[in-house]
JSON list of C-alpha atoms in Angstrom, two decimals:
[
{"chain": "A", "resi": 1, "resn": "MET", "atom": "CA", "xyz": [-31.66, 40.08, 48.28]},
{"chain": "A", "resi": 2, "resn": "THR", "atom": "CA", "xyz": [-29.63, 41.18, 45.27]},
{"chain": "A", "resi": 3, "resn": "THR", "atom": "CA", "xyz": [-29.69, 44.87, 44.44]},
{"chain": "A", "resi": 4, "resn": "PRO", "atom": "CA", "xyz": [-30.90, 45.65, 40.89]},
{"chain": "A", "resi": 5, "resn": "SER", "atom": "CA", "xyz": [-28.99, 48.20, 38.84]},
{"chain": "A", "resi": 6, "resn": "THR", "atom": "CA", "xyz": [-30.77, 51.21, 37.33]},
{"chain": "A", "resi": 7, "resn": "ARG", "atom": "CA", "xyz": [-28.20, 51.97, 34.61]},
{"chain": "A", "resi": 8, "resn": "THR", "atom": "CA", "xyz": [-29.91, 52.14, 31.20]},
{"chain": "A", "resi": 9, "resn": "SER", "atom": "CA", "xyz": [-26.99, 52.48, 28.75]},
{"chain": "A", "resi": 10, "resn": "GLY", "atom": "CA", "xyz": [-23.48, 51.17, 28.32]},
{"chain": "A", "resi": 11, "resn": "THR", "atom": "CA", "xyz": [-20.16, 52.68, 27.31]},
{"chain": "A", "resi": 12, "resn": "LEU", "atom": "CA", "xyz": [-18.60, 52.21, 23.90]},
{"chain": "A", "resi": 13, "resn": "ALA", "atom": "CA", "xyz": [-16.11, 49.74, 25.37]},
{"chain": "A", "resi": 14, "resn": "GLU", "atom": "CA", "xyz": [-18.97, 47.58, 26.63]},
{"chain": "A", "resi": 15, "resn": "TRP", "atom": "CA", "xyz": [-20.14, 47.25, 23.03]},
{"chain": "A", "resi": 16, "resn": "LEU", "atom": "CA", "xyz": [-16.81, 46.89, 21.28]},
{"chain": "A", "resi": 17, "resn": "LEU", "atom": "CA", "xyz": [-15.05, 44.49, 23.64]},
{"chain": "A", "resi": 18, "resn": "PRO", "atom": "CA", "xyz": [-17.67, 41.68, 23.40]},
{"chain": "A", "resi": 19, "resn": "LEU", "atom": "CA", "xyz": [-17.81, 42.13, 19.63]},
{"chain": "A", "resi": 20, "resn": "GLY", "atom": "CA", "xyz": [-14.02, 42.02, 19.39]},
{"chain": "A", "resi": 21, "resn": "PHE", "atom": "CA", "xyz": [-13.97, 38.95, 21.63]},
{"chain": "A", "resi": 22, "resn": "ILE", "atom": "CA", "xyz": [-16.51, 37.22, 19.38]},
{"chain": "A", "resi": 23, "resn": "ALA", "atom": "CA", "xyz": [-14.57, 38.11, 16.23]},
{"chain": "A", "resi": 24, "resn": "CYS", "atom": "CA", "xyz": [-11.26, 36.85, 17.63]},
{"chain": "A", "resi": 25, "resn": "GLY", "atom": "CA", "xyz": [-12.94, 33.80, 19.14]},
{"chain": "A", "resi": 26, "resn": "ALA", "atom": "CA", "xyz": [-14.54, 32.94, 15.79]},
{"chain": "A", "resi": 27, "resn": "TRP", "atom": "CA", "xyz": [-11.17, 33.23, 14.07]},
{"chain": "A", "resi": 28, "resn": "VAL", "atom": "CA", "xyz": [-9.47, 31.03, 16.67]},
{"chain": "A", "resi": 29, "resn": "VAL", "atom": "CA", "xyz": [-12.20, 28.41, 16.56]},
{"chain": "A", "resi": 30, "resn": "TRP", "atom": "CA", "xyz": [-12.32, 28.25, 12.78]},
{"chain": "A", "resi": 31, "resn": "ASN", "atom": "CA", "xyz": [-8.53, 27.91, 12.60]},
{"chain": "A", "resi": 32, "resn": "GLY", "atom": "CA", "xyz": [-8.38, 25.53, 15.53]},
{"chain": "A", "resi": 33, "resn": "PRO", "atom": "CA", "xyz": [-6.52, 22.75, 13.66]},
{"chain": "A", "resi": 34, "resn": "SER", "atom": "CA", "xyz": [-3.73, 25.17, 12.78]},
{"chain": "A", "resi": 35, "resn": "TYR", "atom": "CA", "xyz": [-3.21, 26.02, 16.44]},
{"chain": "A", "resi": 36, "resn": "ILE", "atom": "CA", "xyz": [-3.32, 22.36, 17.41]},
{"chain": "A", "resi": 37, "resn": "ASN", "atom": "CA", "xyz": [-0.66, 21.56, 14.81]},
{"chain": "A", "resi": 38, "resn": "SER", "atom": "CA", "xyz": [1.52, 24.50, 15.85]},
{"chain": "A", "resi": 39, "resn": "PHE", "atom": "CA", "xyz": [1.61, 23.30, 19.45]},
{"chain": "A", "resi": 40, "resn": "GLY", "atom": "CA", "xyz": [2.25, 19.70, 18.38]},
{"chain": "A", "resi": 41, "resn": "LEU", "atom": "CA", "xyz": [-0.94, 18.35, 19.93]},
{"chain": "A", "resi": 42, "resn": "GLY", "atom": "CA", "xyz": [-2.69, 16.93, 16.86]},
{"chain": "A", "resi": 43, "resn": "ALA", "atom": "CA", "xyz": [-2.44, 13.57, 15.15]},
{"chain": "A", "resi": 44, "resn": "GLU", "atom": "CA", "xyz": [-0.42, 13.12, 11.98]},
{"chain": "A", "resi": 45, "resn": "ALA", "atom": "CA", "xyz": [-3.61, 13.04, 9.90]},
{"chain": "A", "resi": 46, "resn": "LEU", "atom": "CA", "xyz": [-4.55, 16.48, 11.19]},
{"chain": "A", "resi": 47, "resn": "ALA", "atom": "CA", "xyz": [-1.15, 17.89, 10.24]},
{"chain": "A", "resi": 48, "resn": "VAL", "atom": "CA", "xyz": [-1.60, 16.61, 6.70]},
{"chain": "A", "resi": 49, "resn": "ARG", "atom": "CA", "xyz": [-5.01, 18.27, 6.27]},
{"chain": "A", "resi": 50, "resn": "TYR", "atom": "CA", "xyz": [-4.32, 21.64, 7.93]},
{"chain": "A", "resi": 51, "resn": "PRO", "atom": "CA", "xyz": [-1.29, 24.00, 7.92]},
{"chain": "A", "resi": 52, "resn": "ALA", "atom": "CA", "xyz": [0.37, 25.37, 11.02]},
{"chain": "A", "resi": 53, "resn": "ALA", "atom": "CA", "xyz": [-0.80, 28.67, 12.47]},
{"chain": "A", "resi": 54, "resn": "SER", "atom": "CA", "xyz": [0.48, 31.80, 10.79]},
{"chain": "A", "resi": 55, "resn": "THR", "atom": "CA", "xyz": [1.80, 34.91, 12.51]},
{"chain": "A", "resi": 56, "resn": "VAL", "atom": "CA", "xyz": [-1.63, 36.53, 12.16]},
{"chain": "A", "resi": 57, "resn": "ASP", "atom": "CA", "xyz": [-3.25, 33.49, 13.75]},
{"chain": "A", "resi": 58, "resn": "LEU", "atom": "CA", "xyz": [-0.90, 33.66, 16.73]},
{"chain": "A", "resi": 59, "resn": "LEU", "atom": "CA", "xyz": [-1.47, 37.41, 17.17]},
{"chain": "A", "resi": 60, "resn": "ILE", "atom": "CA", "xyz": [-5.24, 36.93, 17.20]},
{"chain": "A", "resi": 61, "resn": "LEU", "atom": "CA", "xyz": [-4.86, 34.10, 19.71]},
{"chain": "A", "resi": 62, "resn": "ALA", "atom": "CA", "xyz": [-2.81, 36.40, 21.95]},
{"chain": "A", "resi": 63, "resn": "LEU", "atom": "CA", "xyz": [-5.41, 39.16, 21.56]},
{"chain": "A", "resi": 64, "resn": "LEU", "atom": "CA", "xyz": [-8.27, 36.93, 22.73]},
{"chain": "A", "resi": 65, "resn": "PRO", "atom": "CA", "xyz": [-7.37, 36.81, 26.47]},
{"chain": "A", "resi": 66, "resn": "ILE", "atom": "CA", "xyz": [-6.51, 40.54, 26.37]},
{"chain": "A", "resi": 67, "resn": "LEU", "atom": "CA", "xyz": [-10.01, 41.36, 25.15]},
{"chain": "A", "resi": 68, "resn": "PHE", "atom": "CA", "xyz": [-11.50, 39.01, 27.73]},
{"chain": "A", "resi": 69, "resn": "ILE", "atom": "CA", "xyz": [-9.65, 40.62, 30.65]},
{"chain": "A", "resi": 70, "resn": "ALA", "atom": "CA", "xyz": [-10.46, 44.11, 29.36]},
{"chain": "A", "resi": 71, "resn": "GLY", "atom": "CA", "xyz": [-14.09, 43.09, 29.10]},
{"chain": "A", "resi": 72, "resn": "LEU", "atom": "CA", "xyz": [-14.11, 41.98, 32.73]},
{"chain": "A", "resi": 73, "resn": "PHE", "atom": "CA", "xyz": [-13.03, 45.44, 33.84]},
{"chain": "A", "resi": 74, "resn": "ALA", "atom": "CA", "xyz": [-15.38, 47.27, 31.47]},
{"chain": "A", "resi": 75, "resn": "VAL", "atom": "CA", "xyz": [-18.62, 45.38, 32.07]},
{"chain": "A", "resi": 76, "resn": "ARG", "atom": "CA", "xyz": [-21.26, 47.01, 34.29]},
{"chain": "A", "resi": 77, "resn": "PRO", "atom": "CA", "xyz": [-24.70, 45.78, 35.34]},
{"chain": "A", "resi": 78, "resn": "ALA", "atom": "CA", "xyz": [-27.59, 47.20, 33.34]},
{"chain": "A", "resi": 79, "resn": "THR", "atom": "CA", "xyz": [-31.19, 47.89, 34.34]},
{"chain": "A", "resi": 80, "resn": "LEU", "atom": "CA", "xyz": [-32.79, 45.02, 36.31]},
{"chain": "A", "resi": 81, "resn": "GLU", "atom": "CA", "xyz": [-29.50, 43.13, 36.50]},
{"chain": "A", "resi": 82, "resn": "THR", "atom": "CA", "xyz": [-28.16, 42.34, 39.95]},
{"chain": "A", "resi": 83, "resn": "ASP", "atom": "CA", "xyz": [-25.53, 44.81, 41.09]},
{"chain": "A", "resi": 84, "resn": "ASP", "atom": "CA", "xyz": [-23.31, 42.12, 42.64]},
{"chain": "A", "resi": 85, "resn": "ARG", "atom": "CA", "xyz": [-19.89, 42.16, 41.00]},
{"chain": "A", "resi": 86, "resn": "ALA", "atom": "CA", "xyz": [-17.77, 40.20, 43.43]},
{"chain": "A", "resi": 87, "resn": "GLY", "atom": "CA", "xyz": [-16.02, 36.91, 42.92]},
{"chain": "A", "resi": 88, "resn": "PHE", "atom": "CA", "xyz": [-16.85, 35.29, 39.62]},
{"chain": "A", "resi": 89, "resn": "ASP", "atom": "CA", "xyz": [-19.64, 37.71, 38.66]},
{"chain": "A", "resi": 90, "resn": "ARG", "atom": "CA", "xyz": [-17.65, 39.78, 36.18]},
{"chain": "A", "resi": 91, "resn": "VAL", "atom": "CA", "xyz": [-16.87, 36.68, 34.11]},
{"chain": "A", "resi": 92, "resn": "SER", "atom": "CA", "xyz": [-20.54, 35.74, 33.94]},
{"chain": "A", "resi": 93, "resn": "LEU", "atom": "CA", "xyz": [-21.63, 39.30, 33.15]},
{"chain": "A", "resi": 94, "resn": "PHE", "atom": "CA", "xyz": [-19.12, 39.67, 30.32]},
{"chain": "A", "resi": 95, "resn": "LEU", "atom": "CA", "xyz": [-20.05, 36.30, 28.81]},
{"chain": "A", "resi": 96, "resn": "GLY", "atom": "CA", "xyz": [-23.66, 37.39, 29.18]},
{"chain": "A", "resi": 97, "resn": "ARG", "atom": "CA", "xyz": [-22.87, 40.37, 26.95]},
{"chain": "A", "resi": 98, "resn": "VAL", "atom": "CA", "xyz": [-21.16, 38.04, 24.49]},
{"chain": "A", "resi": 99, "resn": "THR", "atom": "CA", "xyz": [-24.28, 35.86, 24.50]},
{"chain": "A", "resi": 100, "resn": "MET", "atom": "CA", "xyz": [-26.52, 38.83, 23.72]},
{"chain": "A", "resi": 101, "resn": "PHE", "atom": "CA", "xyz": [-24.46, 39.65, 20.63]},
{"chain": "A", "resi": 102, "resn": "LEU", "atom": "CA", "xyz": [-24.41, 35.98, 19.61]},
{"chain": "A", "resi": 103, "resn": "ILE", "atom": "CA", "xyz": [-28.22, 35.98, 19.68]},
{"chain": "A", "resi": 104, "resn": "ALA", "atom": "CA", "xyz": [-28.24, 39.00, 17.35]},
{"chain": "A", "resi": 105, "resn": "ILE", "atom": "CA", "xyz": [-25.78, 37.27, 15.02]},
{"chain": "A", "resi": 106, "resn": "LEU", "atom": "CA", "xyz": [-27.88, 34.10, 15.11]},
{"chain": "A", "resi": 107, "resn": "VAL", "atom": "CA", "xyz": [-31.00, 36.04, 14.13]},
{"chain": "A", "resi": 108, "resn": "GLY", "atom": "CA", "xyz": [-29.05, 37.69, 11.31]},
{"chain": "A", "resi": 109, "resn": "VAL", "atom": "CA", "xyz": [-27.89, 34.33, 9.96]},
{"chain": "A", "resi": 110, "resn": "MET", "atom": "CA", "xyz": [-31.42, 32.93, 10.04]},
{"chain": "A", "resi": 111, "resn": "PHE", "atom": "CA", "xyz": [-32.84, 36.04, 8.38]},
{"chain": "A", "resi": 112, "resn": "PHE", "atom": "CA", "xyz": [-30.19, 35.85, 5.65]},
{"chain": "A", "resi": 113, "resn": "GLU", "atom": "CA", "xyz": [-31.07, 32.21, 4.99]},
{"chain": "A", "resi": 114, "resn": "VAL", "atom": "CA", "xyz": [-34.80, 32.97, 4.77]},
{"chain": "A", "resi": 115, "resn": "VAL", "atom": "CA", "xyz": [-34.17, 35.77, 2.26]},
{"chain": "A", "resi": 116, "resn": "MET", "atom": "CA", "xyz": [-31.80, 33.66, 0.16]},
{"chain": "A", "resi": 117, "resn": "ARG", "atom": "CA", "xyz": [-34.08, 30.65, 0.20]},
{"chain": "A", "resi": 118, "resn": "TYR", "atom": "CA", "xyz": [-37.50, 32.20, -0.38]},
{"chain": "A", "resi": 119, "resn": "VAL", "atom": "CA", "xyz": [-36.70, 35.43, -2.19]},
{"chain": "A", "resi": 120, "resn": "PHE", "atom": "CA", "xyz": [-33.72, 34.52, -4.38]},
{"chain": "A", "resi": 121, "resn": "GLU", "atom": "CA", "xyz": [-34.27, 30.73, -4.34]},
{"chain": "A", "resi": 122, "resn": "ARG", "atom": "CA", "xyz": [-30.59, 30.20, -3.59]},
{"chain": "A", "resi": 123, "resn": "PRO", "atom": "CA", "xyz": [-30.39, 28.54, -0.15]},
{"chain": "A", "resi": 124, "resn": "THR", "atom": "CA", "xyz": [-27.00, 28.45, 1.53]},
{"chain": "A", "resi": 125, "resn": "LEU", "atom": "CA", "xyz": [-25.04, 25.36, 2.52]},
{"chain": "A", "resi": 126, "resn": "TRP", "atom": "CA", "xyz": [-23.87, 26.83, 5.82]},
{"chain": "A", "resi": 127, "resn": "ALA", "atom": "CA", "xyz": [-26.68, 28.78, 7.51]},
{"chain": "A", "resi": 128, "resn": "ASN", "atom": "CA", "xyz": [-28.42, 25.80, 9.15]},
{"chain": "A", "resi": 129, "resn": "GLU", "atom": "CA", "xyz": [-25.25, 24.35, 10.69]},
{"chain": "A", "resi": 130, "resn": "LEU", "atom": "CA", "xyz": [-23.99, 27.78, 11.71]},
{"chain": "A", "resi": 131, "resn": "SER", "atom": "CA", "xyz": [-27.33, 28.46, 13.41]},
{"chain": "A", "resi": 132, "resn": "LEU", "atom": "CA", "xyz": [-27.07, 25.20, 15.35]},
{"chain": "A", "resi": 133, "resn": "TRP", "atom": "CA", "xyz": [-23.51, 26.01, 16.30]},
{"chain": "A", "resi": 134, "resn": "LEU", "atom": "CA", "xyz": [-24.32, 29.51, 17.52]},
{"chain": "A", "resi": 135, "resn": "ALA", "atom": "CA", "xyz": [-27.41, 28.29, 19.36]},
{"chain": "A", "resi": 136, "resn": "GLY", "atom": "CA", "xyz": [-25.27, 25.80, 21.26]},
{"chain": "A", "resi": 137, "resn": "PHE", "atom": "CA", "xyz": [-22.94, 28.54, 22.50]},
{"chain": "A", "resi": 138, "resn": "VAL", "atom": "CA", "xyz": [-25.92, 30.76, 23.38]},
{"chain": "A", "resi": 139, "resn": "PHE", "atom": "CA", "xyz": [-27.55, 27.97, 25.38]},
{"chain": "A", "resi": 140, "resn": "LEU", "atom": "CA", "xyz": [-24.41, 27.25, 27.41]},
{"chain": "A", "resi": 141, "resn": "PHE", "atom": "CA", "xyz": [-23.38, 30.85, 28.09]},
{"chain": "A", "resi": 142, "resn": "ALA", "atom": "CA", "xyz": [-26.96, 31.86, 28.88]},
{"chain": "A", "resi": 143, "resn": "GLY", "atom": "CA", "xyz": [-27.08, 29.20, 31.59]},
{"chain": "A", "resi": 144, "resn": "LEU", "atom": "CA", "xyz": [-24.03, 30.74, 33.25]},
{"chain": "A", "resi": 145, "resn": "TYR", "atom": "CA", "xyz": [-25.55, 34.21, 33.02]},
{"chain": "A", "resi": 146, "resn": "ALA", "atom": "CA", "xyz": [-28.86, 32.98, 34.47]},
{"chain": "A", "resi": 147, "resn": "MET", "atom": "CA", "xyz": [-27.00, 31.46, 37.42]},
{"chain": "A", "resi": 148, "resn": "GLN", "atom": "CA", "xyz": [-25.22, 34.73, 38.15]},
{"chain": "A", "resi": 149, "resn": "GLN", "atom": "CA", "xyz": [-28.47, 36.70, 37.95]},
{"chain": "A", "resi": 150, "resn": "ARG", "atom": "CA", "xyz": [-30.35, 34.14, 40.09]},
{"chain": "A", "resi": 151, "resn": "SER", "atom": "CA", "xyz": [-32.92, 34.06, 37.28]},
{"chain": "A", "resi": 152, "resn": "HIS", "atom": "CA", "xyz": [-33.06, 30.30, 36.75]},
{"chain": "A", "resi": 153, "resn": "ILE", "atom": "CA", "xyz": [-36.34, 28.53, 37.50]},
{"chain": "A", "resi": 154, "resn": "ARG", "atom": "CA", "xyz": [-36.90, 28.28, 41.26]},
{"chain": "A", "resi": 155, "resn": "ILE", "atom": "CA", "xyz": [-39.95, 27.29, 43.32]},
{"chain": "A", "resi": 156, "resn": "PHE", "atom": "CA", "xyz": [-40.21, 29.35, 46.49]},
{"chain": "A", "resi": 157, "resn": "LEU", "atom": "CA", "xyz": [-43.40, 27.89, 47.97]},
{"chain": "A", "resi": 158, "resn": "LEU", "atom": "CA", "xyz": [-41.61, 25.85, 50.66]},
{"chain": "A", "resi": 159, "resn": "TYR", "atom": "CA", "xyz": [-38.36, 27.82, 50.63]},
{"chain": "A", "resi": 160, "resn": "ASP", "atom": "CA", "xyz": [-40.03, 31.04, 51.82]},
{"chain": "A", "resi": 161, "resn": "LEU", "atom": "CA", "xyz": [-41.63, 29.20, 54.75]},
{"chain": "A", "resi": 162, "resn": "MET", "atom": "CA", "xyz": [-38.25, 28.10, 56.09]},
{"chain": "A", "resi": 163, "resn": "PRO", "atom": "CA", "xyz": [-36.23, 30.04, 58.66]},
{"chain": "A", "resi": 164, "resn": "ARG", "atom": "CA", "xyz": [-33.03, 31.59, 57.32]},
{"chain": "A", "resi": 165, "resn": "TRP", "atom": "CA", "xyz": [-30.77, 28.94, 58.84]},
{"chain": "A", "resi": 166, "resn": "LEU", "atom": "CA", "xyz": [-32.73, 26.19, 57.08]},
{"chain": "A", "resi": 167, "resn": "GLN", "atom": "CA", "xyz": [-32.62, 28.15, 53.82]},
{"chain": "A", "resi": 168, "resn": "LYS", "atom": "CA", "xyz": [-28.84, 28.23, 54.12]},
{"chain": "A", "resi": 169, "resn": "ILE", "atom": "CA", "xyz": [-28.79, 24.46, 54.50]},
{"chain": "A", "resi": 170, "resn": "CYS", "atom": "CA", "xyz": [-30.94, 24.07, 51.37]},
{"chain": "A", "resi": 171, "resn": "ASP", "atom": "CA", "xyz": [-28.75, 26.52, 49.47]},
{"chain": "A", "resi": 172, "resn": "THR", "atom": "CA", "xyz": [-25.63, 24.61, 50.49]},
{"chain": "A", "resi": 173, "resn": "ALA", "atom": "CA", "xyz": [-27.19, 21.29, 49.46]},
{"chain": "A", "resi": 174, "resn": "SER", "atom": "CA", "xyz": [-28.16, 22.72, 46.07]},
{"chain": "A", "resi": 175, "resn": "VAL", "atom": "CA", "xyz": [-24.66, 24.03, 45.45]},
{"chain": "A", "resi": 176, "resn": "LEU", "atom": "CA", "xyz": [-23.10, 20.72, 46.48]},
{"chain": "A", "resi": 177, "resn": "MET", "atom": "CA", "xyz": [-25.32, 18.92, 43.97]},
{"chain": "A", "resi": 178, "resn": "ILE", "atom": "CA", "xyz": [-24.30, 21.36, 41.23]},
{"chain": "A", "resi": 179, "resn": "VAL", "atom": "CA", "xyz": [-20.62, 20.91, 42.06]},
{"chain": "A", "resi": 180, "resn": "GLY", "atom": "CA", "xyz": [-21.07, 17.15, 42.22]},
{"chain": "A", "resi": 181, "resn": "PHE", "atom": "CA", "xyz": [-22.70, 17.13, 38.80]},
{"chain": "A", "resi": 182, "resn": "ALA", "atom": "CA", "xyz": [-19.84, 19.21, 37.38]},
{"chain": "A", "resi": 183, "resn": "VAL", "atom": "CA", "xyz": [-17.26, 16.81, 38.82]},
{"chain": "A", "resi": 184, "resn": "ALA", "atom": "CA", "xyz": [-19.16, 13.82, 37.42]},
{"chain": "A", "resi": 185, "resn": "MET", "atom": "CA", "xyz": [-19.40, 15.49, 34.00]},
{"chain": "A", "resi": 186, "resn": "VAL", "atom": "CA", "xyz": [-15.67, 16.20, 33.90]},
{"chain": "A", "resi": 187, "resn": "TRP", "atom": "CA", "xyz": [-14.89, 12.67, 35.07]},
{"chain": "A", "resi": 188, "resn": "GLY", "atom": "CA", "xyz": [-17.15, 11.02, 32.52]},
{"chain": "A", "resi": 189, "resn": "ALA", "atom": "CA", "xyz": [-16.82, 13.27, 29.48]},
{"chain": "A", "resi": 190, "resn": "TYR", "atom": "CA", "xyz": [-13.28, 14.64, 29.58]},
{"chain": "A", "resi": 191, "resn": "GLY", "atom": "CA", "xyz": [-11.74, 11.80, 27.58]},
{"chain": "A", "resi": 192, "resn": "GLU", "atom": "CA", "xyz": [-14.30, 11.98, 24.80]},
{"chain": "A", "resi": 193, "resn": "ALA", "atom": "CA", "xyz": [-14.12, 15.77, 24.65]},
{"chain": "A", "resi": 194, "resn": "ARG", "atom": "CA", "xyz": [-10.32, 15.66, 24.46]},
{"chain": "A", "resi": 195, "resn": "ASP", "atom": "CA", "xyz": [-10.39, 13.12, 21.63]},
{"chain": "A", "resi": 196, "resn": "LYS", "atom": "CA", "xyz": [-12.98, 15.03, 19.62]},
{"chain": "A", "resi": 197, "resn": "PHE", "atom": "CA", "xyz": [-10.99, 18.24, 20.00]},
{"chain": "A", "resi": 198, "resn": "PHE", "atom": "CA", "xyz": [-7.55, 16.92, 19.09]},
{"chain": "A", "resi": 199, "resn": "ARG", "atom": "CA", "xyz": [-8.79, 15.06, 16.04]},
{"chain": "A", "resi": 200, "resn": "TRP", "atom": "CA", "xyz": [-10.97, 18.09, 15.18]},
{"chain": "A", "resi": 201, "resn": "GLU", "atom": "CA", "xyz": [-14.13, 16.10, 14.61]},
{"chain": "A", "resi": 202, "resn": "THR", "atom": "CA", "xyz": [-16.51, 17.79, 12.18]},
{"chain": "A", "resi": 203, "resn": "PHE", "atom": "CA", "xyz": [-20.26, 17.62, 11.56]},
{"chain": "A", "resi": 204, "resn": "GLY", "atom": "CA", "xyz": [-20.12, 15.62, 8.33]},
{"chain": "A", "resi": 205, "resn": "THR", "atom": "CA", "xyz": [-22.21, 17.97, 6.18]},
{"chain": "A", "resi": 206, "resn": "ALA", "atom": "CA", "xyz": [-21.44, 20.08, 3.11]},
{"chain": "A", "resi": 207, "resn": "PHE", "atom": "CA", "xyz": [-20.42, 22.99, 5.34]},
{"chain": "A", "resi": 208, "resn": "ASP", "atom": "CA", "xyz": [-18.78, 20.51, 7.74]},
{"chain": "A", "resi": 209, "resn": "PRO", "atom": "CA", "xyz": [-18.23, 22.76, 10.78]},
{"chain": "A", "resi": 210, "resn": "PRO", "atom": "CA", "xyz": [-16.29, 21.39, 13.79]},
{"chain": "A", "resi": 211, "resn": "ILE", "atom": "CA", "xyz": [-19.36, 21.32, 16.03]},
{"chain": "A", "resi": 212, "resn": "PRO", "atom": "CA", "xyz": [-18.41, 18.08, 17.87]},
{"chain": "A", "resi": 213, "resn": "ALA", "atom": "CA", "xyz": [-14.81, 19.25, 18.32]},
{"chain": "A", "resi": 214, "resn": "THR", "atom": "CA", "xyz": [-15.87, 22.53, 19.91]},
{"chain": "A", "resi": 215, "resn": "MET", "atom": "CA", "xyz": [-19.19, 21.94, 21.66]},
{"chain": "A", "resi": 216, "resn": "LYS", "atom": "CA", "xyz": [-18.13, 18.96, 23.76]},
{"chain": "A", "resi": 217, "resn": "PRO", "atom": "CA", "xyz": [-15.16, 20.77, 25.39]},
{"chain": "A", "resi": 218, "resn": "ILE", "atom": "CA", "xyz": [-17.08, 24.03, 25.86]},
{"chain": "A", "resi": 219, "resn": "LEU", "atom": "CA", "xyz": [-19.91, 22.07, 27.48]},
{"chain": "A", "resi": 220, "resn": "ILE", "atom": "CA", "xyz": [-17.52, 20.84, 30.16]},
{"chain": "A", "resi": 221, "resn": "VAL", "atom": "CA", "xyz": [-15.99, 24.29, 30.62]},
{"chain": "A", "resi": 222, "resn": "CYS", "atom": "CA", "xyz": [-19.39, 25.97, 30.97]},
{"chain": "A", "resi": 223, "resn": "ILE", "atom": "CA", "xyz": [-20.65, 23.40, 33.48]},
{"chain": "A", "resi": 224, "resn": "CYS", "atom": "CA", "xyz": [-17.55, 24.02, 35.58]},
{"chain": "A", "resi": 225, "resn": "MET", "atom": "CA", "xyz": [-18.11, 27.78, 35.36]},
{"chain": "A", "resi": 226, "resn": "VAL", "atom": "CA", "xyz": [-21.74, 27.35, 36.43]},
{"chain": "A", "resi": 227, "resn": "ALA", "atom": "CA", "xyz": [-20.52, 25.39, 39.47]},
{"chain": "A", "resi": 228, "resn": "ILE", "atom": "CA", "xyz": [-18.00, 28.13, 40.32]},
{"chain": "A", "resi": 229, "resn": "GLN", "atom": "CA", "xyz": [-20.71, 30.77, 39.95]},
{"chain": "A", "resi": 230, "resn": "ALA", "atom": "CA", "xyz": [-23.04, 28.77, 42.19]},
{"chain": "A", "resi": 231, "resn": "VAL", "atom": "CA", "xyz": [-20.37, 28.66, 44.91]},
{"chain": "A", "resi": 232, "resn": "SER", "atom": "CA", "xyz": [-19.79, 32.40, 44.46]},
{"chain": "A", "resi": 233, "resn": "ASN", "atom": "CA", "xyz": [-23.52, 33.07, 44.81]},
{"chain": "A", "resi": 234, "resn": "LEU", "atom": "CA", "xyz": [-23.66, 31.00, 48.00]},
{"chain": "A", "resi": 235, "resn": "ILE", "atom": "CA", "xyz": [-20.79, 32.99, 49.54]},
{"chain": "A", "resi": 236, "resn": "LEU", "atom": "CA", "xyz": [-22.23, 36.36, 48.52]},
{"chain": "A", "resi": 237, "resn": "ASP", "atom": "CA", "xyz": [-25.76, 35.52, 49.72]},
{"chain": "A", "resi": 238, "resn": "TRP", "atom": "CA", "xyz": [-24.73, 33.82, 52.97]},
{"chain": "A", "resi": 239, "resn": "SER", "atom": "CA", "xyz": [-24.99, 36.87, 55.21]},
{"chain": "A", "resi": 240, "resn": "LYS", "atom": "CA", "xyz": [-28.05, 38.38, 53.55]},
{"chain": "A", "resi": 241, "resn": "ALA", "atom": "CA", "xyz": [-31.37, 38.60, 55.36]},
{"chain": "A", "resi": 242, "resn": "LYS", "atom": "CA", "xyz": [-34.33, 36.40, 54.54]},
{"chain": "A", "resi": 243, "resn": "VAL", "atom": "CA", "xyz": [-36.33, 37.54, 51.51]},
{"chain": "A", "resi": 244, "resn": "LEU", "atom": "CA", "xyz": [-39.90, 36.63, 50.64]},
{"chain": "A", "resi": 245, "resn": "HIS", "atom": "CA", "xyz": [-40.42, 36.13, 46.92]},
{"chain": "A", "resi": 246, "resn": "SER", "atom": "CA", "xyz": [-43.51, 36.95, 44.90]},
{"chain": "A", "resi": 247, "resn": "PRO", "atom": "CA", "xyz": [-44.27, 36.97, 41.15]},
{"chain": "A", "resi": 248, "resn": "VAL", "atom": "CA", "xyz": [-45.57, 40.50, 41.67]},
{"chain": "A", "resi": 249, "resn": "ASP", "atom": "CA", "xyz": [-42.01, 41.64, 42.44]},
{"chain": "A", "resi": 250, "resn": "ASP", "atom": "CA", "xyz": [-40.86, 40.70, 38.94]},
{"chain": "A", "resi": 251, "resn": "LEU", "atom": "CA", "xyz": [-43.83, 42.50, 37.39]},
{"chain": "A", "resi": 252, "resn": "ASP", "atom": "CA", "xyz": [-43.07, 45.62, 39.42]},
{"chain": "A", "resi": 253, "resn": "GLU", "atom": "CA", "xyz": [-39.43, 45.63, 38.27]},
{"chain": "A", "resi": 254, "resn": "ILE", "atom": "CA", "xyz": [-40.46, 45.31, 34.64]},
{"chain": "A", "resi": 255, "resn": "ALA", "atom": "CA", "xyz": [-43.00, 48.11, 35.03]},
{"chain": "A", "resi": 256, "resn": "ASP", "atom": "CA", "xyz": [-40.38, 50.36, 36.60]}
]
């Protein structure tokens, strides 16, 4: 059984590092064609439409992995989160923090659009597409976080009746299916994702964000990370004793 943390507040770094990562990530994504051109990976048509990356662009790109690594060292489990931080857990926890801030930003964008549309009667051209874009990232990163926290939907009716050795077999089979799905996804979707990214395919609206160019590759990356996290969970939980699950346990944790 995973041990829940009882920590109720985070350090300043745990707030600033995810926000900095989001800011730098947004800059890098929005200027993606410039980076592609600078590294000579784009088509000639892309080079005509977009300039090469500037010095500022390259500095922000270099800052992105620094913030990510710093975030891995700074992140700590909060109340009701599992206290396991081995293997791949720090990556999932940090991206979980990023996801939480993305949800707040998404709500802010939607609130801004509602005010502009119904109070000032001046709807934006970008809020709807930006909301879809952010929601896509939230959905993918939240799946990774749910896997790390073992909070995805599970039915324990038969699982709890099994002896521990049979539970391990079921756990192994589940992880193998997750890994198999990830391999199949990479095999089947890599070519399309690569093409969409290098031609910087956009959404085709007035705002015209590069949703296809970004969401298809990040989908593959996130599915692979979920598979890695599933393997990490299997290794960490292998030697743990059998646990009986009950919905009352979740209610007790929330009450505490």
